[in-house]
Short mmCIF file of C-alpha atoms in Angstrom, two decimals:
data_model
loop_
_atom_site.label_atom_id
_atom_site.label_comp_id
_atom_site.label_asym_id
_atom_site.label_seq_id
_atom_site.Cartn_x
_atom_site.Cartn_y
_atom_site.Cartn_z
CA ALA A 979 137.19 64.66 131.16
CA LEU A 980 140.19 66.87 131.88
CA GLU A 981 142.55 64.06 130.89
CA GLU A 982 140.65 63.61 127.62
CA ALA A 983 140.97 67.34 127.03
CA GLY A 984 144.72 67.17 127.57
CA LEU A 985 144.69 69.54 130.53
CA THR A 986 146.58 67.36 133.04
CA ALA A 987 150.21 67.80 133.99
CA ASN A 988 152.78 66.26 131.65
CA ALA A 989 156.51 66.03 132.23
CA GLU A 990 157.22 66.73 128.57
CA THR A 991 154.75 69.51 127.88
CA GLY A 992 155.02 71.26 131.24
CA PRO A 993 152.49 72.06 133.98
CA GLU A 994 148.78 71.76 133.47
CA VAL A 995 146.99 74.60 131.70
CA GLY A 996 145.27 77.19 133.86
CA ILE A 997 141.63 78.09 133.26
CA VAL A 998 139.96 81.44 133.90
CA LEU A 999 136.16 81.45 134.03
CA ARG A 1000 134.22 84.65 133.41
CA SER A 1001 131.63 85.71 135.94
CA ALA A 1002 129.06 84.98 133.21
CA ALA A 1003 129.65 81.28 133.95
CA GLU A 1004 127.98 81.70 137.35
CA GLY A 1005 124.85 79.58 137.43
CA ALA A 1006 125.77 77.59 134.31
CA GLU A 1007 125.53 73.81 134.38
CA ALA A 1008 128.80 72.00 135.13
CA ASP A 1009 128.48 69.91 131.95
CA GLU A 1010 128.05 73.06 129.88
CA VAL A 1011 131.20 74.61 131.35
CA MET A 1012 133.15 71.39 130.84
CA ASP A 1013 132.06 71.12 127.21
CA ASP A 1014 133.34 74.65 126.62
CA ILE A 1015 136.67 73.78 128.27
CA ILE A 1016 137.05 70.64 126.14
CA ASP A 1017 136.30 72.59 122.94
CA LEU A 1018 138.91 75.20 123.88
CA ALA A 1019 141.45 72.50 124.71
CA ALA A 1020 140.85 70.85 121.33
CA ALA A 1021 141.53 74.17 119.60
CA LEU A 1022 144.67 74.61 121.70
CA SER A 1023 145.99 71.18 120.74
CA ASN A 1024 146.05 72.23 117.07
CA PHE A 1025 147.74 75.54 117.80
CA ASN A 1026 151.38 76.05 116.83
CA ALA A 1027 152.96 77.64 119.89
CA ASP A 1028 156.22 78.30 118.04
CA ALA A 1029 154.73 81.09 115.94
CA PRO A 1030 152.17 83.86 116.52
CA GLY A 1031 148.67 82.92 115.51
CA LEU A 1032 144.96 83.22 116.21
CA LEU A 1033 143.54 80.56 118.49
CA ARG A 1034 139.93 81.66 118.18
CA PRO A 1035 138.43 84.77 116.52
CA ALA A 1036 136.76 87.39 118.68
CA ASP A 1037 132.99 87.57 118.87
CA ASP A 1038 131.24 89.39 116.07
CA PRO A 1039 129.56 92.72 116.96
CA TRP A 1040 126.15 91.10 117.40
CA THR A 1041 127.40 88.44 119.81
CA GLU A 1042 129.41 90.97 121.80
CA ALA A 1043 126.45 93.33 122.02
CA TRP A 1044 124.21 90.48 123.16
CA ARG A 1045 126.68 89.46 125.86
CA GLU A 1046 127.27 92.99 127.17
CA TRP A 1047 123.83 94.53 126.77
CA ALA A 1048 121.17 91.80 126.72
CA ASP A 1049 120.44 91.72 130.43
CA PRO A 1050 117.57 91.25 130.68
CA ALA A 1051 117.19 89.57 127.31
CA PRO A 1052 115.28 91.66 124.74
CA ASP A 1053 111.99 90.48 123.32
CA GLN A 1054 113.28 90.78 119.76
CA VAL A 1055 116.70 90.87 118.12
CA LEU A 1056 117.13 92.67 114.79
CA ARG A 1057 120.26 92.28 112.67
CA GLY A 1058 121.64 94.70 110.14
CA ASP A 1059 122.04 92.00 107.48
CA ASP A 1060 118.29 91.37 107.67
CA GLU A 1061 117.47 95.05 107.23
CA PRO A 1062 120.32 97.21 105.82
CA ASP A 1063 118.88 100.55 106.98
CA ILE A 1064 117.87 99.15 110.35
CA LEU A 1065 119.31 102.02 112.40
CA ASP A 1066 117.54 104.68 110.35
CA HIS A 1067 114.33 102.70 110.13
CA HIS A 1068 114.05 102.32 113.90
CA GLY A 1069 115.21 105.85 114.71
CA VAL A 1070 118.40 104.74 116.45
CA TRP A 1071 120.46 107.62 115.08
CA ASP A 1072 117.83 110.09 116.28
CA GLU A 1073 118.01 108.58 119.76
CA ILE A 1074 121.81 108.79 119.72
CA GLU A 1075 121.61 112.46 118.76
CA ARG A 1076 119.32 113.05 121.73
CA LEU A 1077 121.81 111.32 124.02
CA LYS A 1078 124.52 113.74 122.91
CA SER A 1079 122.58 116.52 124.62
CA PRO A 1080 122.52 116.77 128.42
CA ARG A 1081 118.84 117.72 128.29
CA VAL A 1082 116.28 114.96 128.89
CA ASP A 1083 112.66 115.90 128.18
CA LEU A 1084 110.10 114.12 130.33
CA LYS A 1085 106.31 114.08 130.32
CA GLY A 1086 104.35 117.22 131.10
CA GLY A 1087 107.08 119.65 130.07
CA VAL A 1088 109.37 118.44 132.86
CA TRP A 1089 113.05 118.07 132.00
CA MET A 1090 116.39 117.36 133.59
CA SER A 1091 119.99 117.84 132.55
CA VAL A 1092 122.52 115.02 132.95
CA GLU A 1093 126.04 116.39 132.67
CA PRO A 1094 129.24 114.45 133.43
CA THR A 1095 132.14 116.46 134.85
CA ARG A 1096 135.63 115.36 135.83
CA ALA A 1097 134.60 114.91 139.47
CA MET A 1098 131.01 113.64 139.23
CA VAL A 1099 127.80 113.42 137.23
CA SER A 1100 125.60 116.43 137.87
CA VAL A 1101 121.83 116.09 137.44
CA ASP A 1102 119.48 119.09 137.62
CA VAL A 1103 115.69 118.64 137.65
CA ASN A 1104 113.38 121.39 136.34
CA THR A 1105 109.61 121.76 136.40
CA GLY A 1106 109.48 123.53 133.05
CA ASP A 1107 106.54 125.89 132.67
CA ASP A 1108 104.51 124.22 135.42
CA PHE A 1109 104.46 126.45 138.49
CA GLY A 1110 101.34 124.94 140.04
CA LYS A 1111 100.97 123.22 143.38
CA GLY A 1112 102.74 119.87 143.40
CA ALA A 1113 104.78 120.69 140.28
CA SER A 1114 108.08 120.07 142.02
CA LEU A 1115 107.07 116.66 143.36
CA LYS A 1116 105.70 115.63 139.97
CA ALA A 1117 108.93 116.65 138.27
CA ASN A 1118 111.08 114.91 140.87
CA LEU A 1119 109.16 111.64 140.64
CA ALA A 1120 109.38 111.65 136.84
CA ALA A 1121 113.11 112.34 136.96
CA ALA A 1122 113.76 109.67 139.57
CA ALA A 1123 111.91 107.07 137.50
CA ASP A 1124 113.95 107.78 134.36
CA LEU A 1125 117.37 108.64 135.82
CA PRO A 1126 118.85 105.09 136.02
CA ARG A 1127 117.93 104.51 132.37
CA GLN A 1128 119.55 107.76 131.30
CA LEU A 1129 122.75 106.97 133.21
CA ARG A 1130 122.85 103.48 131.69
CA LEU A 1131 122.31 104.76 128.13
CA ARG A 1132 125.06 107.33 128.57
CA GLY A 1133 127.44 104.87 130.23
CA LEU A 1134 127.89 107.14 133.24
CA GLY A 1135 129.05 106.10 136.69
CA GLY A 1136 130.96 107.25 139.74
CA ILE A 1137 129.52 109.88 142.07
CA VAL A 1138 126.12 111.14 140.91
CA THR A 1139 124.64 114.25 142.54
CA VAL A 1140 120.99 115.03 141.83
CA ASP A 1141 119.68 118.53 142.43
CA PHE A 1142 115.95 117.89 142.52
CA ALA A 1143 113.37 120.63 142.18
CA PRO A 1144 112.60 122.18 145.61
CA ALA A 1145 111.26 119.39 147.81
CA SER A 1146 110.33 119.30 151.48
CA LYS A 1147 111.86 116.69 153.76
CA ARG A 1148 108.41 115.11 153.94
CA GLU A 1149 108.53 114.45 150.18
CA ARG A 1150 112.02 112.92 150.17
CA PRO A 1151 110.87 109.36 151.02
CA GLN A 1152 108.56 109.38 147.97
CA ILE A 1153 111.42 110.50 145.72
CA GLU A 1154 113.77 107.86 147.13
CA ALA A 1155 111.12 105.17 146.71
CA ALA A 1156 110.62 106.09 143.03
CA LEU A 1157 114.37 106.00 142.46
CA LYS A 1158 114.75 102.64 144.20
CA ARG A 1159 111.97 101.15 142.08
CA ALA A 1160 113.77 102.30 138.93
CA LEU A 1161 117.09 100.95 140.21
CA ALA A 1162 115.51 97.56 140.93
CA ASP A 1163 115.35 96.90 137.17
CA ASP A 1164 118.81 98.36 136.52
CA PRO A 1165 121.69 95.83 136.20
CA VAL A 1166 124.36 98.37 137.21
CA GLN A 1167 125.17 98.43 140.92
CA THR A 1168 124.14 101.76 142.42
CA ASP A 1169 124.20 102.72 146.11
CA LEU A 1170 122.26 105.67 147.51
CA ALA A 1171 124.47 107.75 149.80
CA GLY A 1172 121.72 110.05 151.11
CA TRP A 1173 120.81 113.72 151.10
CA THR A 1174 123.30 116.54 151.47
CA PRO A 1175 122.69 119.53 153.78
CA LEU A 1176 121.77 121.52 150.64
CA GLY A 1177 119.00 119.06 149.76
CA GLN A 1178 120.77 117.16 146.96
CA LEU A 1179 120.65 113.38 146.69
CA GLN A 1180 123.94 111.57 146.07
CA MET A 1181 124.64 108.06 144.87
CA GLN A 1182 127.63 105.94 143.90
CA ARG A 1183 127.30 104.06 140.61
CA LYS A 1184 129.67 101.39 139.33
CA ARG A 1185 131.60 102.30 136.17
CA GLU A 1186 130.99 99.41 133.80
CA ARG A 1187 131.93 100.84 130.42
CA ARG A 1188 133.25 103.90 128.65
CA PRO A 1189 130.91 106.90 128.53
CA LEU A 1190 128.86 107.17 125.37
CA ALA A 1191 130.29 110.64 124.68
CA GLU A 1192 133.79 109.13 124.35
CA LEU A 1193 132.55 106.41 122.02
CA LEU A 1194 130.82 108.97 119.79
CA GLU A 1195 133.76 111.36 119.50
CA GLY A 1196 134.14 112.44 115.89
CA LEU A 1197 130.67 111.25 114.85
#
């Protein structure tokens, strides 16, 4: 198959062409990968190497978004050409405006702030107006369940320090368990580093893309 694709060494044309496979090819069928290589080789054979040119156009925005964001795959895909005001209709711009603010409102009046700094991402959990018994644990569990999603939406990574509402050492395993459950469905690698002497929980999160705040500059 490689010979048919013109990828073998040739004294006239030079050494064989090198191939770089993306990590997305992991788990793909060998025939599927080979078909893609043959298609690329066919495009290369028609390419004029003596002058600058475009071998293959980049993915359109929908394909790129699907590749980078659709993990796990969404239940439904909506395209702007099917519905021109799709972002307004589905409240996307309103959600983006909310993401510009560090404040994240949770159920029961609980809220947390998610603020990136130069050194780390600082998260502060607040009970709101609830000062009753168990308010802190309720707030901490709600924040732990939603924190990975908020970090993913904001494109934040690196060192993350979470200042939970006052919690006893006896309650810490419950908080960690809630956070681990939320991280189980999160595709971004995140490692829990443990609790600091001041009672804050730290984690290390892989930086996979630019922060949303940088992408929205000027909007």
